Tab-separated table of C-alpha atoms and ligand atoms in Angstrom:
chain	number	residue	atom	x	y	z
Z	1	UNK	CA	0.122	26.904	15.308
Z	2	UNK	CA	-0.500	24.138	12.899
Z	3	UNK	CA	3.147	22.479	12.018
Z	4	UNK	CA	4.080	23.483	8.457
Z	5	UNK	CA	6.162	20.116	6.791
Z	6	UNK	CA	7.870	20.741	3.790
Z	7	UNK	CA	6.670	17.266	2.256
Z	8	UNK	CA	5.485	16.027	-1.157
Z	9	UNK	CA	3.294	13.289	-0.992
Z	10	UNK	CA	3.176	13.364	-5.104
Z	11	UNK	CA	6.518	12.659	-5.764
Z	12	UNK	CA	9.163	9.877	-6.758
Z	13	UNK	CA	11.443	10.156	-3.903
Z	14	UNK	CA	8.119	9.871	-1.606
Z	15	UNK	CA	6.730	7.011	-3.635
Z	16	UNK	CA	9.969	5.228	-3.597
Z	17	UNK	CA	9.887	5.458	0.400
Z	18	UNK	CA	7.069	7.375	2.021
Z	19	UNK	CA	7.738	5.745	5.692
Z	20	UNK	CA	9.915	8.488	7.176
Z	21	UNK	CA	7.686	11.331	5.793
Z	22	UNK	CA	4.715	9.293	7.209
Z	23	UNK	CA	6.452	9.271	10.740
Z	24	UNK	CA	7.226	12.620	10.395
Z	25	UNK	CA	3.716	13.564	9.978
Z	26	UNK	CA	2.548	11.765	12.551
Z	27	UNK	CA	4.845	13.027	15.435
Z	28	UNK	CA	4.522	16.387	13.968
Z	29	UNK	CA	0.804	16.607	15.695
Z	30	UNK	CA	-2.957	15.351	14.886
Z	31	UNK	CA	-2.958	17.866	11.739
Z	32	UNK	CA	-0.139	19.260	9.549
Z	33	UNK	CA	0.321	21.481	6.869
Z	34	UNK	CA	1.823	20.746	3.715
Z	35	UNK	CA	2.427	24.331	2.043
Z	36	UNK	CA	3.740	22.976	-1.056
Z	37	UNK	CA	0.197	22.304	-2.024
Z	38	UNK	CA	-1.598	24.371	0.488
Z	39	UNK	CA	-3.566	21.370	1.959
Z	40	UNK	CA	-3.755	20.148	5.559
Z	41	UNK	CA	-2.969	16.115	6.023
Z	42	UNK	CA	-3.822	13.705	9.007
Z	43	UNK	CA	-1.515	10.701	9.483
Z	44	UNK	CA	-2.169	9.049	12.907
Z	45	UNK	CA	-4.893	6.480	13.079
Z	46	UNK	CA	-7.045	7.877	15.366
Z	47	UNK	CA	-7.235	11.136	13.485
Z	48	UNK	CA	-7.538	9.504	9.966
Z	49	UNK	CA	-10.179	7.201	11.463
Z	50	UNK	CA	-12.088	10.256	12.895
Z	51	UNK	CA	-12.108	11.743	10.020
Z	52	UNK	CA	-13.417	8.990	7.495
Z	53	UNK	CA	-16.514	8.773	10.197
Z	54	UNK	CA	-17.277	12.052	10.349
Z	55	UNK	CA	-18.835	12.847	6.798
Z	56	UNK	CA	-20.751	15.801	8.038
Z	57	UNK	CA	-17.575	17.818	9.001
Z	58	UNK	CA	-15.754	16.425	5.961
Z	59	UNK	CA	-17.351	16.438	2.486
Z	60	UNK	CA	-16.994	14.159	-0.189
Z	61	UNK	CA	-19.101	16.009	-2.287
Z	62	UNK	CA	-16.452	18.549	-2.957
Z	63	UNK	CA	-14.252	15.846	-4.298
Z	64	UNK	CA	-11.871	13.357	-2.532
Z	65	UNK	CA	-8.827	14.664	-4.488
Z	66	UNK	CA	-6.531	17.703	-4.194
Z	67	UNK	CA	-9.391	19.583	-6.530
Z	68	UNK	CA	-12.125	21.527	-4.795
Z	69	UNK	CA	-15.341	20.776	-6.893
Z	70	UNK	CA	-16.413	24.181	-5.505
Z	71	UNK	CA	-13.939	26.016	-7.359
Z	72	UNK	CA	-12.817	24.059	-10.282
Z	73	UNK	CA	-14.903	21.944	-12.597
Z	74	UNK	CA	-14.621	18.256	-12.122
Z	75	UNK	CA	-12.893	16.564	-15.311
Z	76	UNK	CA	-15.340	13.702	-15.156
Z	77	UNK	CA	-19.189	13.335	-14.133
Z	78	UNK	CA	-18.742	12.756	-10.175
Z	79	UNK	CA	-18.878	9.436	-8.879
Z	80	UNK	CA	-22.555	8.975	-7.295
Z	81	UNK	CA	-20.906	7.114	-4.587
Z	82	UNK	CA	-17.535	8.368	-3.729
Z	83	UNK	CA	-17.646	11.861	-4.768
Z	84	UNK	CA	-21.593	12.209	-2.987
Z	85	UNK	CA	-22.403	12.841	0.683
Z	86	UNK	CA	-25.933	11.618	1.891
Z	87	UNK	CA	-28.830	11.472	1.180
Z	88	UNK	CA	-27.748	11.130	-2.459
Z	89	UNK	CA	-24.976	8.742	-1.749
Z	90	UNK	CA	-27.102	6.302	0.686
Z	91	UNK	CA	-29.273	5.600	-1.799
Z	92	UNK	CA	-27.161	4.574	-4.210
Z	93	UNK	CA	-24.750	2.934	-1.835
Z	94	UNK	CA	-27.724	0.642	-0.490
Z	95	UNK	CA	-28.029	-0.580	-4.303
Z	96	UNK	CA	-24.611	-1.377	-4.805
Z	97	UNK	CA	-24.784	-3.122	-1.266
Z	98	UNK	CA	-27.298	-5.042	-2.836
Z	99	UNK	CA	-25.362	-5.740	-6.187
Z	100	UNK	CA	-22.536	-6.711	-4.481
Z	101	UNK	CA	-24.435	-8.664	-1.707
Z	102	UNK	CA	-22.816	-11.729	0.421
Z	103	UNK	CA	-25.162	-13.956	-1.603
Z	104	UNK	CA	-23.661	-12.472	-5.100
Z	105	UNK	CA	-20.291	-13.396	-3.560
Z	106	UNK	CA	-21.426	-16.754	-2.961
Z	107	UNK	CA	-22.179	-17.382	-6.502
Z	108	UNK	CA	-18.703	-16.228	-7.316
Z	109	UNK	CA	-16.742	-18.389	-5.378
Z	110	UNK	CA	-16.834	-21.573	-7.654
Z	111	UNK	CA	-16.164	-19.845	-11.063
Z	112	UNK	CA	-13.498	-17.653	-9.114
Z	113	UNK	CA	-11.777	-20.504	-7.091
Z	114	UNK	CA	-11.055	-22.704	-10.749
Z	115	UNK	CA	-9.807	-19.685	-12.243
Z	116	UNK	CA	-7.247	-18.931	-9.381
Z	117	UNK	CA	-6.262	-22.477	-9.043
Z	118	UNK	CA	-5.607	-22.453	-12.829
Z	119	UNK	CA	-3.637	-19.428	-12.898
Z	120	UNK	CA	-1.345	-20.817	-10.020
Z	121	UNK	CA	-0.897	-24.161	-11.760
Z	122	UNK	CA	0.132	-22.481	-14.956
Z	123	UNK	CA	2.562	-20.394	-13.275
Z	124	UNK	CA	4.225	-22.965	-11.378
Z	125	UNK	CA	4.610	-24.707	-14.516
Z	126	UNK	CA	6.296	-21.569	-15.859
Z	127	UNK	CA	8.725	-21.253	-12.799
Z	128	UNK	CA	9.656	-17.727	-13.260
Z	129	UNK	CA	7.509	-14.847	-14.212
Z	130	UNK	CA	6.204	-11.608	-13.254
Z	131	UNK	CA	4.068	-11.432	-10.226
Z	132	UNK	CA	2.637	-8.293	-11.326
Z	133	UNK	CA	1.524	-8.588	-15.248
Z	134	UNK	CA	1.141	-12.366	-14.968
Z	135	UNK	CA	-0.531	-12.753	-11.541
Z	136	UNK	CA	-1.597	-9.722	-9.911
Z	137	UNK	CA	-3.125	-8.170	-12.991
Z	138	UNK	CA	-4.162	-11.617	-15.192
Z	139	UNK	CA	-6.570	-12.941	-11.889
Z	140	UNK	CA	-8.531	-9.773	-11.580
Z	141	UNK	CA	-8.440	-9.242	-15.448
Z	142	UNK	CA	-10.434	-11.974	-16.005
Z	143	UNK	CA	-12.470	-12.822	-12.885
Z	144	UNK	CA	-13.702	-9.392	-12.581
Z	145	UNK	CA	-14.995	-8.022	-15.819
Z	146	UNK	CA	-16.543	-11.691	-16.416
Z	147	UNK	CA	-18.634	-10.950	-13.000
Z	148	UNK	CA	-19.391	-7.731	-14.149
Z	149	UNK	CA	-20.757	-9.189	-17.282
Z	150	UNK	CA	-18.323	-7.170	-19.859
Z	151	UNK	CA	-17.346	-8.654	-23.179
Z	152	UNK	CA	-13.996	-10.194	-23.774
Z	153	UNK	CA	-12.546	-7.236	-25.949
Z	154	UNK	CA	-10.177	-4.904	-24.736
Z	155	UNK	CA	-10.545	-5.226	-21.208
Z	156	UNK	CA	-6.721	-4.390	-20.582
Z	157	UNK	CA	-8.584	-0.826	-21.082
Z	158	UNK	CA	-9.470	-1.243	-17.529
Z	159	UNK	CA	-5.946	-0.509	-16.264
Z	160	UNK	CA	-5.141	2.631	-17.997
Z	161	UNK	CA	-8.443	4.083	-16.997
Z	162	UNK	CA	-8.045	3.145	-13.401
Z	163	UNK	CA	-4.503	4.617	-13.631
Z	164	UNK	CA	-5.994	8.118	-14.596
Z	165	UNK	CA	-8.579	8.280	-11.954
Z	166	UNK	CA	-6.559	7.026	-9.021
Z	167	UNK	CA	-3.665	9.793	-10.497
Z	168	UNK	CA	-6.549	12.364	-10.972
Z	169	UNK	CA	-7.158	12.722	-7.191
Z	170	UNK	CA	-3.397	14.146	-6.681
Z	171	UNK	CA	-2.159	17.397	-8.354
Z	172	UNK	CA	-2.082	17.585	-12.139
Z	173	UNK	CA	1.864	16.335	-12.000
Z	174	UNK	CA	3.857	14.475	-14.707
Z	175	UNK	CA	2.142	11.303	-13.360
Z	176	UNK	CA	-1.553	12.647	-14.064
Z	177	UNK	CA	-0.164	14.438	-17.370
Z	178	UNK	CA	1.556	11.014	-18.656
Z	179	UNK	CA	-1.797	8.866	-17.168
Z	180	UNK	CA	-4.196	11.244	-19.356
Z	181	UNK	CA	-1.929	11.946	-22.396
Z	182	UNK	CA	-3.990	8.877	-24.525
Z	183	UNK	CA	-7.354	9.186	-22.486
Z	184	UNK	CA	-9.701	9.699	-25.269
Z	185	UNK	CA	-10.301	5.941	-26.497
Z	186	UNK	CA	-10.039	4.770	-23.160
Z	187	UNK	CA	-12.871	7.234	-22.020
Z	188	UNK	CA	-15.109	6.671	-24.718
Z	189	UNK	CA	-14.303	2.765	-24.303
Z	190	UNK	CA	-15.423	2.910	-20.724
Z	191	UNK	CA	-18.655	5.108	-21.199
Z	192	UNK	CA	-19.654	2.799	-23.904
Z	193	UNK	CA	-19.331	-0.334	-21.393
Z	194	UNK	CA	-21.450	1.392	-19.021
Z	195	UNK	CA	-24.303	1.149	-21.043
Z	196	UNK	CA	-27.001	-1.434	-20.593
Z	197	UNK	CA	-26.662	-3.078	-24.076
Z	198	UNK	CA	-22.839	-3.766	-23.496
Z	199	UNK	CA	-23.520	-5.846	-20.457
Z	200	UNK	CA	-24.618	-9.402	-20.300
Z	201	UNK	CA	-28.089	-10.034	-18.512
Z	202	UNK	CA	-26.334	-11.755	-15.402
Z	203	UNK	CA	-23.756	-9.802	-13.874
Z	204	UNK	CA	-23.213	-6.831	-11.773
Z	205	UNK	CA	-23.562	-4.417	-14.429
Z	206	UNK	CA	-27.137	-5.809	-15.251
Z	207	UNK	CA	-28.132	-6.063	-11.848
Z	208	UNK	CA	-27.375	-2.106	-11.723
Z	209	UNK	CA	-29.581	-1.423	-14.519
Z	210	UNK	CA	-32.204	-3.681	-13.118
Z	211	UNK	CA	-32.485	-1.248	-10.222
Z	212	UNK	CA	-32.894	1.387	-13.244
Z	213	UNK	CA	-36.207	-0.238	-13.948
Z	214	UNK	CA	-37.817	-0.500	-10.339
Z	215	UNK	CA	-37.751	3.802	-10.450
Z	216	UNK	CA	-34.494	3.597	-8.182
Z	217	UNK	CA	-32.262	5.465	-10.339
Z	218	UNK	CA	-32.329	7.150	-13.824
Z	219	UNK	CA	-30.690	4.907	-16.731
Z	220	UNK	CA	-27.860	7.718	-16.634
Z	221	UNK	CA	-27.331	7.165	-12.885
Z	222	UNK	CA	-27.026	3.288	-13.800
Z	223	UNK	CA	-24.185	3.954	-16.249
Z	224	UNK	CA	-22.344	6.444	-13.764
Z	225	UNK	CA	-22.465	3.653	-11.223
Z	226	UNK	CA	-21.369	0.836	-13.775
Z	227	UNK	CA	-18.551	3.286	-13.918
Z	228	UNK	CA	-17.887	3.111	-10.428
Z	229	UNK	CA	-17.352	-0.622	-10.608
Z	230	UNK	CA	-14.831	-0.394	-13.910
Z	231	UNK	CA	-12.983	2.170	-11.887
Z	232	UNK	CA	-12.529	1.127	-8.522
Z	233	UNK	CA	-12.521	-2.695	-9.291
Z	234	UNK	CA	-9.437	-3.491	-11.084
Z	235	UNK	CA	-6.283	-1.477	-10.408
Z	236	UNK	CA	-7.183	-1.641	-6.464
Z	237	UNK	CA	-7.331	-5.563	-6.227
Z	238	UNK	CA	-4.272	-5.930	-8.694
Z	239	UNK	CA	-2.400	-3.877	-6.347
Z	240	UNK	CA	-3.775	-5.758	-3.394
Z	241	UNK	CA	-2.636	-8.831	-4.843
Z	242	UNK	CA	0.540	-7.653	-5.413
Z	243	UNK	CA	1.041	-6.490	-2.128
Z	244	UNK	CA	0.068	-9.980	-0.713
Z	245	UNK	CA	2.989	-11.684	-2.999
Z	246	UNK	CA	5.462	-9.063	-2.071
Z	247	UNK	CA	4.803	-9.534	1.438
Z	248	UNK	CA	4.486	-13.572	1.211
Z	249	UNK	CA	7.872	-13.337	-1.081
Z	250	UNK	CA	10.169	-10.993	1.628
Z	251	UNK	CA	8.150	-12.415	4.964
Z	252	UNK	CA	9.020	-16.645	4.300
Z	253	UNK	CA	7.957	-17.445	7.619
Z	254	UNK	CA	4.475	-16.070	7.447
Z	255	UNK	CA	4.374	-17.738	4.035
Z	256	UNK	CA	5.462	-21.320	6.075
Z	257	UNK	CA	2.509	-20.456	8.493
Z	258	UNK	CA	0.084	-19.775	5.831
Z	259	UNK	CA	1.333	-23.118	3.982
Z	260	UNK	CA	0.872	-25.143	7.269
Z	261	UNK	CA	-2.507	-23.381	7.471
Z	262	UNK	CA	-4.480	-22.679	4.290
Z	263	UNK	CA	-7.674	-20.986	6.095
Z	264	UNK	CA	-5.338	-18.155	6.923
Z	265	UNK	CA	-5.377	-16.980	3.311
Z	266	UNK	CA	-8.178	-14.367	4.102
Z	267	UNK	CA	-6.271	-12.797	7.023
Z	268	UNK	CA	-2.910	-13.169	4.961
Z	269	UNK	CA	-4.420	-11.189	2.037
Z	270	UNK	CA	-6.294	-8.504	5.020
Z	271	UNK	CA	-2.419	-8.273	6.651
Z	272	UNK	CA	-0.931	-7.306	3.180
Z	273	UNK	CA	-3.517	-4.620	3.061
Z	274	UNK	CA	-2.812	-3.236	6.069
Z	275	UNK	CA	0.775	-3.431	5.671
Z	276	UNK	CA	1.279	-1.985	1.884
Z	277	UNK	CA	-2.160	0.034	1.776
Z	278	UNK	CA	-2.515	0.006	-2.006
Z	279	UNK	CA	-5.063	2.963	-1.703
Z	280	UNK	CA	-2.777	5.162	0.269
Z	281	UNK	CA	-4.595	8.502	0.147
Z	282	UNK	CA	-7.777	10.419	0.050
Z	283	UNK	CA	-8.951	13.942	0.454
Z	284	UNK	CA	-11.883	15.460	2.270
Z	285	UNK	CA	-12.921	18.787	2.447
Z	286	UNK	CA	-13.933	20.775	5.607
Z	287	UNK	CA	-17.739	21.742	5.590
Z	288	UNK	CA	-17.324	24.400	8.453
Z	289	UNK	CA	-14.215	25.554	10.706
Z	290	UNK	CA	-13.344	22.201	12.356
Z	291	UNK	CA	-10.847	21.385	15.327
Z	292	UNK	CA	-8.514	18.704	15.260
Z	293	UNK	CA	-6.280	18.254	18.522
Z	294	UNK	CA	-6.249	21.847	19.437
Z	295	UNK	CA	-6.032	23.013	16.289
Z	296	UNK	CA	-8.623	24.623	13.677
Z	297	UNK	CA	-8.906	24.362	10.071
Z	298	UNK	CA	-11.148	26.365	8.393
Z	299	UNK	CA	-14.024	25.916	6.388
Z	300	UNK	CA	-13.256	24.578	2.301
Z	301	UNK	CA	-9.804	23.274	3.760
Z	302	UNK	CA	-8.440	20.365	1.758
Z	303	UNK	CA	-7.432	17.841	3.934
Z	304	UNK	CA	-5.531	14.793	3.083
Z	305	UNK	CA	-6.083	11.533	4.833
Z	306	UNK	CA	-2.736	9.087	4.786
Z	307	UNK	CA	-4.659	5.656	5.021
Z	308	UNK	CA	-1.165	4.307	4.665
Z	309	UNK	CA	0.571	5.786	7.664
Z	310	UNK	CA	-2.353	5.176	9.648
Z	311	UNK	CA	-2.447	1.615	9.242
Z	312	UNK	CA	1.306	1.681	10.176
Z	313	UNK	CA	0.967	4.008	13.248
Z	314	UNK	CA	2.820	2.572	15.947
Z	315	UNK	CA	0.325	4.286	18.280
Z	316	UNK	CA	-2.364	1.670	16.842
Z	317	UNK	CA	-0.207	-1.167	16.020
Z	318	UNK	CA	2.158	-3.494	17.571
Z	319	UNK	CA	5.326	-4.347	15.342
Z	320	UNK	CA	3.450	-2.025	12.593
Z	321	UNK	CA	5.902	-2.573	9.860
Z	322	UNK	CA	5.698	-6.586	10.460
Z	323	UNK	CA	3.858	-8.611	8.196
Z	324	UNK	CA	1.855	-11.068	11.038
Z	325	UNK	CA	-0.820	-12.886	9.225
Z	326	UNK	CA	-2.174	-14.137	12.828
Z	327	UNK	CA	-2.497	-10.339	14.267
Z	328	UNK	CA	-5.778	-8.687	14.634
Z	329	UNK	CA	-6.072	-6.273	11.818
Z	330	UNK	CA	-9.471	-5.327	12.029
Z	331	UNK	CA	-10.064	-1.789	12.107
Z	332	UNK	CA	-6.942	-1.369	9.719
Z	333	UNK	CA	-8.423	1.773	7.148
Z	334	UNK	CA	-6.737	-0.101	4.034
Z	335	UNK	CA	-10.325	-0.224	2.907
Z	336	UNK	CA	-11.135	3.172	4.593
Z	337	UNK	CA	-14.124	2.944	7.024
Z	338	UNK	CA	-17.639	4.873	7.848
Z	339	UNK	CA	-20.149	5.381	5.290
Z	340	UNK	CA	-17.760	5.398	2.162
Z	341	UNK	CA	-16.088	1.935	3.450
Z	342	UNK	CA	-15.240	0.496	0.325
Z	343	UNK	CA	-18.541	-1.346	-1.137
Z	344	UNK	CA	-16.163	-3.963	-3.265
Z	345	UNK	CA	-14.349	-5.077	-0.346
Z	346	UNK	CA	-16.293	-8.479	-0.183
Z	347	UNK	CA	-15.066	-9.046	-3.667
Z	348	UNK	CA	-11.561	-7.885	-3.280
Z	349	UNK	CA	-11.340	-10.213	0.042
Z	350	UNK	CA	-12.886	-12.954	-1.965
Z	351	UNK	CA	-10.109	-12.436	-4.901
Z	352	UNK	CA	-7.326	-12.295	-2.289
Z	353	UNK	CA	-8.547	-15.387	-0.390
Z	354	UNK	CA	-8.767	-17.578	-3.199
Z	355	UNK	CA	-5.528	-16.640	-4.932
Z	356	UNK	CA	-3.703	-16.539	-1.617
Z	357	UNK	CA	-5.297	-20.247	-0.676
Z	358	UNK	CA	-4.132	-21.594	-3.917
Z	359	UNK	CA	-0.536	-20.461	-3.361
Z	360	UNK	CA	-1.097	-22.018	0.366
Z	361	UNK	CA	-1.840	-25.321	-1.108
Z	362	UNK	CA	0.180	-25.499	-4.398
Z	363	UNK	CA	3.352	-23.599	-3.994
Z	364	UNK	CA	6.268	-24.526	-1.481
Z	365	UNK	CA	8.636	-21.167	-2.292
Z	366	UNK	CA	8.027	-17.841	-3.673
Z	367	UNK	CA	11.560	-16.006	-4.329
Z	368	UNK	CA	12.207	-12.749	-5.629
Z	369	UNK	CA	14.595	-13.362	-8.543
Z	370	UNK	CA	14.713	-9.764	-9.947
Z	371	UNK	CA	15.048	-5.529	-8.685
Z	372	UNK	CA	10.794	-4.668	-8.326
Z	373	UNK	CA	10.147	-1.873	-10.021
Z	374	UNK	CA	7.710	0.764	-8.293
Z	375	UNK	CA	4.285	1.620	-10.115
Z	376	UNK	CA	4.230	5.565	-9.716
Z	377	UNK	CA	0.717	6.786	-8.869
Z	378	UNK	CA	-0.860	9.720	-6.828
Z	379	UNK	CA	-3.009	7.480	-5.066
Z	380	UNK	CA	-1.961	3.629	-5.283
Z	381	UNK	CA	1.038	1.936	-3.952
Z	382	UNK	CA	2.354	-0.647	-6.211
Z	383	UNK	CA	4.470	-2.285	-8.526
Z	384	UNK	CA	5.314	-2.200	-12.495
Z	385	UNK	CA	7.171	-5.568	-12.120
Z	386	UNK	CA	8.041	-7.994	-9.705
Z	387	UNK	CA	10.040	-11.012	-11.142
Z	388	UNK	CA	9.705	-14.204	-9.144
Z	389	UNK	CA	10.143	-18.079	-9.236
Z	390	UNK	CA	8.099	-20.194	-7.345
Z	391	UNK	CA	8.539	-24.041	-6.738
Z	392	UNK	CA	5.778	-26.750	-6.593
Z	393	UNK	CA	4.819	-28.121	-3.087
U	401	OVM	C1	-15.737	5.841	-8.246
U	401	OVM	C2	-14.603	5.622	-7.588
U	401	OVM	C3	-13.711	5.774	-8.098
U	401	OVM	C4	-12.473	5.576	-7.584
U	401	OVM	C5	-11.832	4.921	-6.399
U	401	OVM	C6	-13.296	4.454	-5.573
U	401	OVM	C7	-11.823	3.444	-4.504
U	401	OVM	C8	-14.368	4.923	-6.606
U	401	OVM	O1	-16.031	6.095	-9.543
U	401	OVM	O2	-16.963	5.533	-7.590
U	401	OVM	O3	-13.268	3.816	-4.756
């Protein structure tokens, strides 16, 4: 018998404090059933990781949200990366790996460093500010669209678009409805930004379109791949940076460690991604009857993978709920793993390293000075507001 649990992972109470429900799911067994949505779920590290690795048994092509593309028409053209299986996925992924290569990242290090240092300097001058809008949103909203090669107008549209897409992986609840309420202009804008003529000749966007010239992909496919960048490149890093500031503010001894050794910046960001898991969940769909532990789920079952619960599973992590910037956190699934493991992780880690490096060198203290406000989203864990005060080193 698969244990059935009365848990709603898409409601305010859950988002406010998901951890008791995570523990209940992990403790109930390798796989659980959530009757409220008629879905299965995995929350233990080993089972989440196993599912991420087994793309043959657990397809992404039927959608990585609660909706089964085999039964319901997708609300937007499916992503050629996220919502695709091999062989299509491997063709597009290879292209994106090339566009987001280590060499490309090296070219961004200098401008991204300058931007990070200027931002932290300006925030220190203000003293008190909102770590969400003024830091976690401000940084990616500058450096990322620059790197893609987008024009300066309307870049803030990237935030409601991400909010929309990440909500759409959950049920059509109030969070989803609110996110899509004024979708039309945002959708039209994103579509327009994906076209070759909208993109400067030396960014990631142009690099994707250049691959179309080589005949690897069609122009239409290139536009959908640019759309993937615009979808997944901002909200994710916003919530990652927000998580890092939130951790450093709540664990002052960790911040002291970082200040003493700024070369820990990359590790400190990684640990924040493990602990807060900005992307909390994704679904897969079983391609056949599959056995998890002793239990079998039917073909066509939607299974929700709790990345955030796996990243705090005490079966895998010592002091799982501690923010420890020197722990060996390789193997966390905050960026997923396997063939769908985050293609932009190199960019996220660069942004995280540079912002945290600037904090380490220039800031003495980070203090939370107002009530943090959570931002509710069916997939993302993050905040709407985090009032902080920083003092200079
Ligand atoms: C995409 C896409 C959208 C949302 C998330 C994501 C975390 C990818 O359109 O490819 O990865």
